[in-house]
Amino acid sequence: MKTLATIYKEFLLLVRDPGGLALIFIMPLALVIVMALVQDAPFRDYQEIKLDVLFVDQDGDSLSAKVKQAFDASPNVNLVVKTDTAEVKQLVRSGAFKAAIVIPANSSETLREKTRQLIVKVFSNFGLTEAPKDSLDIAAIGIKILFDPAIKSNYKQTLTGGVQKIVASIQAEWILDELQNQLSEGRTDVKKTPVNLTEIIQVNEQYASEKKYEGLMLNSVQHNVPAWTMFAMFFILYPLAGNFIKEREEGSMLRLRLISGSQFPVISGKFAFYFMVCLLQFILMIAVGIYIMPLLGLSKLVLGTNILGILLVACSVAMAATGYGVLIGVYFRTPQQALSFGSVSVVILSAIGGVWVPVYVMPEILQTLSRFSPMSWGLEAFNDLFLRQASIQSILPNVLRLTGFSLVALFISVIIHKSRTIL
Amino acid sequence: MSTSAVHLIDLTKQYPQSTKPAVSNLTLHIPEGAVYGLLGPNGAGKSTTVMMLCGLMRPDAGTVNVLGMDMETQSVEIRKKIGVASQDIALFPTLTAYENLFYFGRMYGMSGSMIRQQIDKYLHVFGLTEKSKKIVHTFSGGMKRRLNLMAALLHQPKLVILDEPTAGVDVQSRNMILDFLMLLKSEGTTIIYSSHVLEEAERICSHLGVIDEGKLITEGTLVDIMNTHSDCQSLEQLFLKLTGKNIRD
Ligand SMILES: Nc1ncnc2c1ncn2[C@@H]1O[C@H](COP(=O)(O)OP(=O)(O)OP(=O)(O)O)[C@@H](O)[C@H]1O
Ligand SMILES: [Mg+2]
């Protein structure tokens, strides 16, 4: 009952503190939206996204079929088939598409002929067959790859390299095929081995950036929503510690100590209330990720499937944040000290915890440091859950770290509080 | 002599930062049902004594006995039976008068209906019924004082300790408070009343204890003390005679 009364009292105090409310609800919303928008482009750069590539097939034979098949199977490239070369040139020049692959007519035939002649020539050099009468100088097959000048060089290399590999593998196939033909001439008992090198060599290049998150979609929304949620939750120290110190200064805390011997309901009520505020912030921020972000042209927040795990992490972050707020409120004597130290410390913890930029793009030293920030524990756990469908078991270490942090903070608070109040 | 509501024996307290004790070897005897005026100049040690009396501060030496219970061992029991209005206002400024009182009532462990009944009674007594839904922050000094007092009385304590309850209030509020204290006394409540407003003390106190520089100067019933010093016309003259005319800090 006393705890409930305290929860209600804390509710009234917070509701009548528009500054505090704005700080813990409006500010994080603004931050998360702004940061998600700002970091949208950089995050796309970190990521491999599908590159739309125009494809003109004037060949209509096995070579173009193989190229198309290989790029269709690639996770990085999305082929858009066109027929008009002029139009394609125009599209790439205007920047609407970053690249185009044009396979000229008779490419397959040319390549096949070249290959055959090559083999024949080789065999004739060994004196196995008569030298061919027609010229070897068949024009290069001339596959064209058009690039928007603004394209990133790694995309360029991927595409060119990809096409070259396909052509080379097809050629290799045909060489083998032709070899078998030549060697088996006049011998029907030899069975031809079908060769398919394109299935072995695929256009599947990864972009250089990060290796750790390979295959994940850590986009701007996916990073910023949990990150700023964590920031927001830790920021409740502002109203929490602020009110705590105000109560001490205004004497109401003294009266409370007079009224009941035990301070437990007072502290537990505060803790419970701000714990719930944290969860409310969490729900709000997640809702922004799911419903508001798509409206801004960003991707929708993906939560993964382990809802229980998410709740567990949210609760442990809320505990850590509330415990931290209580500690700040107990330790500092004036609101100014508490709030300036509190907010600066939260900003620092969030910076090294990977809220502003993901930990994996930080320098080595900071990455080591970040292991000491409760925010990185929370963030890591959320990423594990959202992106990797982690099991409860695998997030448990971080959950325990957060809970432990909270308990230690509370324990120290109680000791300090006692040592200061009984004179 | 009647049984004592409060018995302080050889109390000594020195603040860590200061060079001389705020209270030294103080022995006070407060009878049940008395209105006990704890008088003394600024810095005499009144507030310090009150703090130890209600268990907010632990004396360096000496014992505090309240309503027959020892503060060291039974502070929780004692707190349930005493009501304290501190010298400084102790309220939540952003809550309404009613919300403040209700919360404190809850913290006393009272039932909702009991709290409502008591609040209505005291709001009426102190003329704050119409202001009960107003935020305390907007109250005048006198209104805050009255509310601060009400918060100390909600749970019908047997011993009420008031540290300068009339500081900074106008004549009307002061009269209202003093009249109410007389009503409390008539109901058998023991009142400890610390003040340097001597006419007030003269008007309502049955007993006096005068302290200066942490030491007891004199203690007894108002009548006895006045009789011992028959050369003094008023309590104020007596007070100046006992404590001297030097300005205190
Ligand atoms: N927190 C403190 N730290 C150090 N010294 C203190 C503290 N509080 C009071 N004192 C000192 O203890 C002495 C007694 O102070 P106390 O507040 O008990 O006096 P008082 O009789 O209540 O005075 P007043 O009438 O001004 O309220 C004073 O000398 C004061 O300076
Ligand atoms: Mg005082």
XYZ file of C-alpha atoms and ligand atoms in Angstrom:
704
model
C 0.000 0.000 0.000
C 2.760 2.412 0.948
C 4.662 1.431 -2.148
C 1.549 1.915 -4.282
C 0.963 5.315 -2.711
C 4.540 6.235 -3.507
C 4.147 5.092 -7.094
C 1.064 7.297 -7.431
C 2.899 10.215 -5.828
C 5.819 9.804 -8.241
C 3.305 9.719 -11.073
C 1.796 13.020 -9.970
C 5.217 14.588 -9.558
C 6.298 13.562 -13.030
C 3.047 14.538 -14.713
C 3.361 18.028 -13.234
C 6.911 18.377 -14.466
C 6.577 19.253 -18.153
C 10.321 19.690 -18.531
C 10.996 16.235 -17.182
C 8.290 14.703 -19.329
C 9.618 16.344 -22.456
C 13.093 15.185 -21.616
C 12.222 11.549 -21.226
C 9.558 11.202 -23.888
C 9.827 13.929 -26.507
C 13.620 14.253 -26.651
C 14.299 10.573 -27.351
C 11.585 10.511 -29.998
C 13.120 13.500 -31.714
C 16.600 12.043 -31.369
C 15.731 8.639 -32.713
C 13.926 10.059 -35.731
C 16.615 12.582 -36.555
C 19.439 10.113 -36.068
C 17.719 7.408 -38.078
C 17.227 9.832 -40.947
C 20.742 11.227 -40.765
C 22.372 7.835 -40.569
C 20.205 6.260 -43.209
C 22.702 6.895 -46.022
C 25.851 5.953 -44.070
C 24.189 2.743 -43.002
C 23.361 1.898 -46.594
C 27.047 2.303 -47.284
C 27.990 -0.119 -44.552
C 25.564 -2.589 -45.991
C 25.487 -4.567 -49.144
C 22.336 -3.503 -50.786
C 21.009 -4.886 -54.056
C 22.305 -3.055 -57.026
C 19.834 -2.618 -59.857
C 21.576 -3.433 -63.138
C 20.087 -3.125 -66.602
C 20.512 -6.123 -68.830
C 20.256 -6.151 -72.591
C 20.316 -9.529 -74.225
C 20.965 -9.241 -77.977
C 22.612 -12.615 -78.028
C 19.707 -14.764 -76.946
C 21.983 -17.765 -76.695
C 23.770 -19.756 -74.019
C 26.269 -17.055 -73.047
C 23.657 -14.450 -72.225
C 21.552 -17.088 -70.543
C 24.474 -18.047 -68.320
C 25.221 -14.430 -67.423
C 21.611 -13.792 -66.552
C 21.385 -16.948 -64.522
C 24.538 -16.143 -62.576
C 23.494 -12.579 -61.714
C 19.977 -13.644 -60.862
C 21.447 -16.016 -58.309
C 23.599 -13.261 -56.812
C 22.257 -11.625 -53.674
C 23.884 -8.323 -54.576
C 22.596 -7.715 -58.027
C 19.117 -7.313 -59.357
C 18.885 -7.572 -63.151
C 16.367 -5.448 -64.978
C 15.920 -6.749 -68.516
C 15.654 -4.238 -71.362
C 15.875 -4.523 -75.130
C 16.703 -1.048 -76.384
C 20.402 -0.193 -76.117
C 19.851 3.530 -76.627
C 17.329 3.657 -73.842
C 19.690 1.762 -71.547
C 22.507 4.184 -72.271
C 20.195 7.054 -71.499
C 19.078 5.491 -68.211
C 22.619 4.956 -67.014
C 23.744 8.374 -68.134
C 20.905 10.012 -66.238
C 21.878 8.159 -63.104
C 18.608 6.288 -62.850
C 20.598 3.067 -62.978
C 24.124 2.593 -61.804
C 25.158 0.088 -64.440
C 24.090 -1.847 -67.472
C 25.364 -5.045 -69.097
C 24.913 -5.342 -72.829
C 25.577 -8.672 -74.494
C 25.880 -8.116 -78.254
C 24.305 -10.348 -80.873
C 26.095 -13.577 -81.724
C 28.279 -13.400 -78.653
C 27.709 -17.062 -77.873
C 28.384 -18.070 -81.430
C 31.536 -15.987 -81.558
C 32.843 -17.293 -78.304
C 32.051 -20.864 -79.248
C 33.756 -20.438 -82.599
C 36.784 -18.864 -80.967
C 37.006 -21.694 -78.535
C 36.684 -24.320 -81.224
C 39.364 -22.683 -83.324
C 41.593 -22.390 -80.320
C 41.351 -26.081 -79.608
C 41.792 -26.993 -83.226
C 44.870 -24.844 -83.357
C 46.286 -26.427 -80.248
C 45.676 -29.889 -81.632
C 47.191 -28.937 -84.946
C 50.284 -27.695 -83.223
C 50.632 -31.144 -81.757
C 50.141 -32.424 -85.247
C 47.034 -34.261 -84.388
C 44.794 -32.528 -86.899
C 45.158 -30.466 -90.021
C 45.528 -26.748 -89.566
C 42.294 -24.853 -90.267
C 42.103 -22.747 -93.358
C 40.013 -19.869 -91.995
C 41.421 -17.055 -89.905
C 41.693 -17.194 -86.146
C 41.129 -13.501 -85.820
C 37.565 -13.489 -84.718
C 36.703 -10.209 -83.049
C 36.552 -10.210 -79.258
C 33.062 -10.849 -78.157
C 32.660 -7.305 -76.806
C 30.334 -7.569 -73.859
C 29.680 -3.998 -72.791
C 29.315 -2.875 -69.206
C 28.120 0.688 -68.833
C 28.657 2.550 -65.582
C 27.276 5.638 -64.062
C 30.456 7.650 -63.305
C 29.205 8.117 -59.746
C 29.185 4.422 -59.027
C 31.350 3.217 -56.176
C 34.476 1.493 -57.414
C 33.809 -1.657 -55.441
C 30.492 -2.084 -57.237
C 32.295 -1.555 -60.507
C 34.854 -4.200 -59.740
C 32.210 -6.605 -58.607
C 30.285 -6.275 -61.831
C 33.243 -6.402 -64.193
C 34.837 -9.192 -62.265
C 31.569 -11.061 -62.236
C 31.066 -10.829 -65.964
C 34.645 -11.831 -66.648
C 34.355 -14.832 -64.412
C 31.192 -15.975 -66.129
C 32.670 -15.598 -69.561
C 35.825 -17.350 -68.465
C 33.928 -20.206 -66.919
C 31.746 -20.640 -69.963
C 34.767 -20.635 -72.127
C 36.422 -23.157 -69.900
C 33.343 -25.341 -70.165
C 33.408 -25.157 -73.914
C 37.097 -25.813 -74.024
C 36.602 -28.964 -72.049
C 33.663 -29.865 -74.231
C 35.638 -29.298 -77.400
C 38.570 -31.229 -76.018
C 36.331 -34.164 -75.379
C 34.963 -33.804 -78.877
C 38.420 -33.778 -80.413
C 39.753 -36.624 -78.362
C 36.724 -38.786 -78.866
C 36.577 -38.269 -82.615
C 35.571 -41.501 -84.210
C 35.233 -43.280 -80.903
C 31.652 -43.771 -79.906
C 32.360 -45.729 -76.760
C 33.636 -42.654 -74.890
C 30.875 -40.937 -72.961
C 31.018 -37.182 -72.738
C 31.112 -35.682 -69.258
C 28.793 -32.701 -69.013
C 30.658 -29.737 -67.573
C 29.010 -26.855 -65.708
C 31.492 -24.489 -64.187
C 29.108 -21.568 -63.783
C 27.474 -23.361 -60.944
C 30.762 -23.513 -59.157
C 31.767 -19.940 -59.812
C 29.058 -17.520 -58.821
C 28.973 -13.805 -58.754
C 28.811 -13.519 -55.033
C 31.203 -10.890 -53.940
C 30.785 -9.272 -50.585
C 31.571 -5.676 -50.006
C 34.640 -4.919 -48.053
C 33.188 -3.256 -44.920
C 32.147 -5.313 -41.970
C 32.521 -8.994 -41.666
C 30.958 -9.501 -38.248
C 27.445 -8.632 -39.308
C 27.685 -10.419 -42.591
C 24.326 -11.353 -43.939
C 22.478 -9.167 -41.425
C 20.387 -6.187 -42.186
C 21.691 -3.741 -39.615
C 20.152 -0.657 -41.121
C 19.697 2.775 -39.697
C 16.360 2.043 -38.056
C 17.493 -1.278 -36.720
C 20.462 0.372 -35.058
C 18.998 3.668 -33.943
C 15.746 2.550 -32.390
C 17.197 0.257 -29.719
C 20.196 2.537 -29.289
C 18.221 5.660 -28.522
C 15.703 3.729 -26.518
C 18.547 2.772 -24.248
C 19.708 6.355 -24.134
C 16.209 7.525 -23.264
C 15.848 4.962 -20.527
C 19.081 6.016 -18.900
C 18.014 9.603 -19.160
C 15.213 9.061 -16.659
C 17.904 9.838 -14.131
C 17.024 13.425 -14.921
C 13.567 13.456 -13.314
C 14.456 10.613 -10.960
C 17.587 12.084 -9.416
C 16.208 15.597 -9.771
C 13.106 14.803 -7.751
C 15.088 12.776 -5.275
C 17.351 15.691 -4.451
C 14.492 18.166 -4.481
C 12.646 16.054 -1.952
C 15.699 16.025 0.211
C 16.078 19.783 -0.076
C 12.401 20.512 0.422
C 12.310 18.404 3.534
C 9.577 16.033 2.444
C 12.115 13.244 2.581
C 12.829 14.159 6.171
C 9.167 13.896 6.971
C 9.003 10.538 5.296
C 11.850 9.347 7.420
C 9.997 10.572 10.476
C 6.811 8.849 9.474
C 8.074 5.394 8.925
C 11.156 3.784 10.270
C 11.745 1.954 7.046
C 12.612 3.783 3.875
C 11.873 0.705 1.852
C 8.424 1.713 0.532
C 9.721 5.128 -0.451
C 12.668 3.780 -2.415
C 10.899 0.768 -3.849
C 7.975 2.934 -4.938
C 10.304 5.293 -6.742
C 12.153 2.414 -8.294
C 8.974 0.677 -9.406
C 7.536 3.826 -10.893
C 10.585 4.745 -12.910
C 11.006 1.153 -13.945
C 7.544 1.356 -15.474
C 8.369 4.694 -17.078
C 11.352 3.021 -18.713
C 9.189 0.250 -20.082
C 6.738 2.819 -21.381
C 9.594 4.602 -23.144
C 10.650 1.293 -24.590
C 7.195 0.542 -25.967
C 6.910 4.042 -27.347
C 10.255 3.909 -29.102
C 9.578 0.474 -30.530
C 6.238 1.760 -31.784
C 8.044 4.639 -33.487
C 10.346 2.106 -35.121
C 7.477 0.056 -36.402
C 4.900 2.681 -37.319
C 6.615 6.049 -37.768
C 9.894 5.081 -39.435
C 8.232 3.604 -42.539
C 6.241 6.831 -42.922
C 9.543 8.683 -43.169
C 10.757 6.485 -45.959
C 12.965 4.425 -43.679
C 12.693 0.731 -43.163
C 10.424 -0.746 -40.564
C 11.878 -1.993 -37.312
C 12.137 -5.763 -37.282
C 11.738 -7.292 -33.844
C 12.602 -10.883 -34.513
C 10.624 -13.648 -32.919
C 11.862 -13.918 -29.368
C 9.361 -11.595 -27.689
C 10.031 -13.018 -24.248
C 13.720 -12.350 -24.694
C 12.990 -8.785 -25.776
C 10.888 -8.222 -22.665
C 13.639 -9.666 -20.539
C 16.242 -7.350 -22.018
C 13.905 -4.343 -21.789
C 13.305 -5.085 -18.112
C 16.960 -5.508 -17.327
C 17.863 -2.277 -19.123
C 15.053 -0.526 -17.236
C 16.449 -1.872 -13.973
C 19.956 -0.755 -14.804
C 18.776 2.712 -15.822
C 16.625 3.146 -12.728
C 19.354 1.883 -10.431
C 21.782 4.303 -11.998
C 19.323 7.179 -11.538
C 18.812 6.318 -7.871
C 22.550 6.215 -7.318
C 23.047 9.624 -8.904
C 20.174 11.039 -6.847
C 21.564 9.654 -3.624
C 25.178 10.531 -4.236
C 24.965 14.153 -5.305
C 23.892 16.874 -2.940
C 22.594 19.469 -5.344
C 20.415 19.001 -8.411
C 22.884 20.923 -10.558
C 25.715 18.545 -9.727
C 23.556 15.488 -10.158
C 22.020 16.564 -13.417
C 25.182 17.794 -15.047
C 27.179 14.750 -14.020
C 24.224 12.515 -14.803
C 23.615 13.757 -18.301
C 27.282 13.931 -19.236
C 27.841 10.417 -17.949
C 24.877 9.112 -19.907
C 26.173 10.763 -23.053
C 29.603 9.199 -22.510
C 28.208 5.780 -21.656
C 26.041 5.977 -24.743
C 28.909 7.071 -26.957
C 31.201 4.245 -25.923
C 28.214 1.916 -25.722
C 27.612 2.277 -29.433
C 24.490 4.410 -29.371
C 25.759 7.148 -31.651
C 27.606 4.889 -34.046
C 27.668 1.104 -33.914
C 30.462 -0.386 -31.850
C 31.871 -2.356 -34.778
C 32.846 0.770 -36.714
C 34.693 2.187 -33.694
C 38.459 2.042 -33.246
C 39.837 -0.945 -31.364
C 40.407 0.920 -28.085
C 36.854 2.181 -27.941
C 35.547 -1.259 -28.759
C 37.331 -2.551 -25.683
C 36.040 0.318 -23.590
C 32.527 -0.222 -24.790
C 32.408 -3.545 -23.006
C 32.117 -1.554 -19.795
C 29.069 0.427 -20.840
C 25.725 -0.996 -19.749
C 24.310 0.466 -22.927
C 26.498 -1.741 -25.073
C 25.260 -4.788 -23.140
C 21.698 -3.808 -23.845
C 22.362 -2.895 -27.436
C 24.163 -6.128 -28.109
C 21.313 -8.096 -26.592
C 18.738 -6.217 -28.674
C 20.731 -6.717 -31.856
C 21.077 -10.411 -31.082
C 17.339 -10.653 -30.637
C 16.193 -8.444 -33.481
C 18.609 -9.597 -36.137
C 19.763 -13.028 -35.115
C 16.689 -14.461 -33.420
C 18.911 -15.222 -30.465
C 17.734 -17.593 -27.791
C 17.177 -16.540 -24.189
C 20.286 -18.461 -23.329
C 22.528 -16.437 -25.580
C 21.298 -13.061 -24.304
C 21.392 -14.171 -20.688
C 24.956 -12.980 -19.991
C 24.044 -9.442 -21.005
C 20.777 -9.575 -19.082
C 22.640 -10.693 -15.981
C 25.236 -7.979 -16.452
C 22.510 -5.343 -16.610
C 20.658 -6.729 -13.619
C 23.900 -7.015 -11.695
C 24.739 -3.419 -12.539
C 21.363 -2.360 -11.216
C 21.720 -4.304 -7.974
C 25.200 -2.982 -7.344
C 24.005 0.585 -7.964
C 21.085 0.104 -5.584
C 23.263 -1.489 -2.946
C 25.740 1.390 -3.032
C 22.821 3.834 -2.935
C 21.414 2.255 0.199
C 24.782 2.398 1.930
C 25.367 6.032 1.004
C 21.807 6.974 1.887
C 22.069 5.376 5.316
C 25.440 6.869 6.091
C 24.113 10.314 5.267
C 20.755 10.262 6.966
C 21.577 8.935 10.404
C 23.739 11.604 11.921
C 4.287 14.518 39.512
C 2.571 13.007 36.495
C 4.312 10.387 34.318
C 6.635 11.808 31.729
C 5.909 11.796 28.025
C 9.501 12.533 27.199
C 12.603 12.046 29.253
C 15.932 13.193 27.888
C 18.921 12.269 30.018
C 22.355 13.806 29.570
C 21.983 14.352 25.854
C 25.068 15.525 24.022
C 25.462 16.197 20.329
C 28.247 17.846 18.421
C 28.089 18.375 14.674
C 31.126 17.015 12.878
C 32.107 20.401 11.467
C 31.735 22.427 14.624
C 34.047 23.004 17.553
C 31.567 23.066 20.425
C 28.588 20.809 21.028
C 25.185 22.042 19.832
C 23.618 20.272 22.811
C 25.549 19.289 25.895
C 24.462 17.229 28.887
C 20.875 18.217 28.421
C 18.330 16.623 30.714
C 14.678 17.446 30.105
C 11.552 16.141 31.666
C 8.292 16.649 29.821
C 5.146 15.546 31.669
C 2.278 13.858 29.903
C -0.462 16.258 28.874
C 1.796 19.286 29.107
C 2.282 22.030 26.601
C 6.016 22.314 26.967
C 7.688 25.414 25.670
C 11.254 24.728 24.558
C 12.720 28.207 24.544
C 16.091 29.629 23.715
C 17.831 32.160 21.498
C 18.966 31.382 17.964
C 21.452 28.573 17.878
C 20.590 27.472 21.410
C 20.145 23.896 20.249
C 16.345 23.667 20.095
C 16.158 22.144 16.631
C 18.994 19.786 17.413
C 17.178 18.617 20.531
C 13.968 18.132 18.561
C 15.814 16.084 15.929
C 17.175 13.741 18.556
C 13.810 13.626 20.253
C 12.157 12.247 17.150
C 14.950 9.899 16.216
C 16.234 11.715 13.157
C 19.569 12.233 14.766
C 21.499 9.969 17.041
C 22.903 11.651 20.166
C 26.620 11.274 20.839
C 25.744 10.444 24.425
C 22.681 10.201 26.640
C 19.313 8.529 26.292
C 16.044 9.544 24.726
C 12.929 8.074 26.244
C 9.612 8.844 24.554
C 6.214 7.652 25.817
C 7.976 5.101 27.968
C 9.993 3.655 25.069
C 13.693 3.879 24.381
C 14.668 5.544 21.107
C 17.635 3.231 20.505
C 15.533 0.102 20.479
C 11.954 1.158 19.760
C 12.212 4.022 17.315
C 9.720 2.471 14.921
C 7.064 2.210 17.644
C 7.794 5.703 18.862
C 7.447 7.218 15.396
C 3.962 5.843 15.028
C 2.851 7.732 18.112
C 4.488 11.077 17.558
C 3.763 13.858 15.103
C 6.498 16.249 14.109
C 6.232 19.538 12.282
C 9.749 20.607 11.464
C 11.024 24.146 11.403
C 11.379 23.904 7.637
C 8.316 23.220 5.559
C 8.315 19.581 4.516
C 5.811 19.201 1.712
C 5.740 18.310 -1.975
C 5.381 21.676 -3.711
C 3.927 20.321 -6.927
C 1.220 18.240 -5.293
C -2.070 19.702 -4.106
C -2.774 20.113 -0.413
C -5.028 17.101 -0.520
C -2.531 14.936 -2.394
C 0.196 15.832 0.074
C -1.937 14.920 3.048
C -3.240 11.761 1.451
C 0.219 10.525 0.635
C 1.513 11.204 4.134
C -1.583 9.501 5.546
C -0.782 6.452 3.469
C 2.776 6.488 4.676
C 1.500 6.538 8.262
C -0.221 3.301 7.280
C -3.728 4.699 7.621
C -6.735 3.368 5.721
C -8.186 5.433 2.884
C -11.437 6.223 4.687
C -9.584 7.189 7.851
C -7.292 9.487 5.890
C -10.207 11.171 4.126
C -12.001 11.698 7.418
C -8.954 13.230 9.080
C -8.104 15.397 6.094
C -11.625 16.805 5.943
C -11.540 17.535 9.643
C -8.225 19.374 9.581
C -8.862 21.207 6.350
C -11.911 22.598 8.066
C -10.089 23.410 11.322
C -7.321 25.244 9.499
C -9.566 26.921 6.988
C -8.039 25.267 3.941
C -11.049 23.339 2.657
C -11.424 25.546 -0.392
C -7.731 25.359 -1.211
C -7.433 21.616 -0.912
C -7.253 21.079 -4.683
C -4.657 23.776 -5.207
C -0.977 23.083 -5.796
C 1.012 23.776 -2.623
C 3.589 25.709 -4.583
C 1.019 28.494 -5.027
C 0.265 28.758 -1.291
C 1.233 31.661 0.936
C 3.703 31.086 3.743
C 0.936 30.916 6.314
C -1.010 28.346 4.317
C 2.068 26.185 3.939
C 2.704 26.377 7.691
C -0.828 25.233 8.433
C -0.582 22.427 5.949
C 2.804 21.426 7.357
C 1.192 21.215 10.776
C -1.739 19.200 9.482
C 0.633 16.681 7.984
C 2.057 16.121 11.469
C -1.356 15.538 13.011
C -3.149 13.235 10.571
C -2.485 10.054 12.474
C -3.662 11.470 15.817
C -0.326 11.260 17.606
C -0.142 11.228 21.394
C 2.874 13.493 21.351
C 3.139 16.447 19.004
C 6.492 18.122 18.460
C 6.375 21.528 16.830
C 9.530 23.406 15.908
C 8.553 27.045 15.452
C 5.137 26.309 13.970
C 4.226 29.964 13.758
C 7.347 31.219 11.991
C 6.423 33.636 9.261
C 2.664 33.548 9.654
C 0.251 36.424 10.133
C -1.778 37.144 13.261
C -4.853 35.357 11.950
C -2.992 32.170 11.087
C -1.083 32.284 14.345
C -4.277 32.588 16.384
C -5.799 29.759 14.445
C -2.783 27.568 15.179
C -2.572 28.477 18.858
C -6.297 27.929 19.394
C -5.954 24.577 17.801
C -3.043 23.632 20.041
C -5.184 24.441 23.079
C -7.870 22.175 21.653
C -5.301 19.404 21.238
C -4.127 19.891 24.795
C -7.692 19.630 26.057
C -7.896 16.268 24.321
C -4.897 15.127 26.367
C -2.180 15.371 23.715
C 1.279 16.288 24.938
C 2.764 19.156 22.956
C 6.376 20.206 22.696
C 6.540 23.658 21.329
C 9.793 25.273 20.360
C 9.769 28.968 19.721
C 11.314 32.289 20.436
C 8.005 34.095 20.349
C 7.595 34.532 24.078
C 4.051 35.900 24.194
C 2.945 32.768 22.426
C 4.698 30.619 24.967
C 3.223 32.637 27.800
C -0.209 32.196 26.324
C -0.293 28.461 25.757
C 2.482 26.717 27.682
C 1.986 24.953 30.966
C 5.683 24.090 31.264
C 8.883 25.694 30.107
C 12.428 24.613 29.465
C 14.870 27.357 28.642
C 18.124 26.359 26.972
C 21.091 28.357 25.795
C 24.276 27.212 24.117
C 23.089 23.653 24.349
C 22.597 23.696 28.099
C 19.485 23.791 30.218
C 19.065 27.082 32.052
C 15.823 26.403 33.842
C 12.882 24.046 33.685
C 9.492 23.900 35.431
C 5.869 24.978 35.176
C 5.282 28.425 33.767
C 3.743 29.503 37.083
C 6.632 28.234 39.190
C 9.262 29.833 37.012
C 7.501 33.184 36.970
C 7.124 33.018 40.731
C 10.817 32.276 41.277
C 11.699 35.381 39.329
C 9.027 37.686 40.660
C 11.106 40.719 39.645
C 10.223 40.023 35.996
C 6.951 41.388 34.683
C 6.823 39.264 31.549
C 8.339 36.140 30.131
C 10.378 38.299 27.836
C 12.065 40.086 30.711
C 12.688 36.760 32.377
C 14.130 35.339 29.184
C 16.545 38.218 28.770
C 17.545 37.925 32.397
C 18.317 34.250 31.970
C 20.025 34.276 28.590
C 21.615 37.711 28.510
C 21.379 40.356 25.849
C 24.159 39.257 23.544
C 23.228 38.593 19.962
C 23.578 34.913 19.029
C 24.528 33.254 15.812
N 23.995 20.711 10.262
C 24.752 21.402 11.117
N 26.074 21.355 11.020
C 26.876 22.033 11.875
N 26.415 22.795 12.871
C 25.092 22.903 13.036
C 24.181 22.201 12.154
N 22.919 22.480 12.539
C 23.035 23.308 13.606
N 24.316 23.545 13.896
C 24.817 24.369 15.011
O 24.324 23.822 16.216
C 23.885 24.838 17.105
C 22.427 24.587 17.482
O 21.625 24.747 16.326
P 20.064 24.556 16.366
O 19.576 24.584 14.959
O 19.747 23.355 17.146
O 19.609 25.853 17.128
P 18.132 26.403 17.349
O 17.979 26.625 18.802
O 17.129 25.568 16.694
O 18.233 27.802 16.611
P 17.069 28.623 15.850
O 16.269 29.272 16.893
O 17.845 29.622 15.054
O 16.301 27.662 15.016
C 24.127 26.142 16.383
O 25.346 26.690 16.873
C 24.276 25.777 14.937
O 25.181 26.645 14.305
Mg 15.710 25.799 15.205
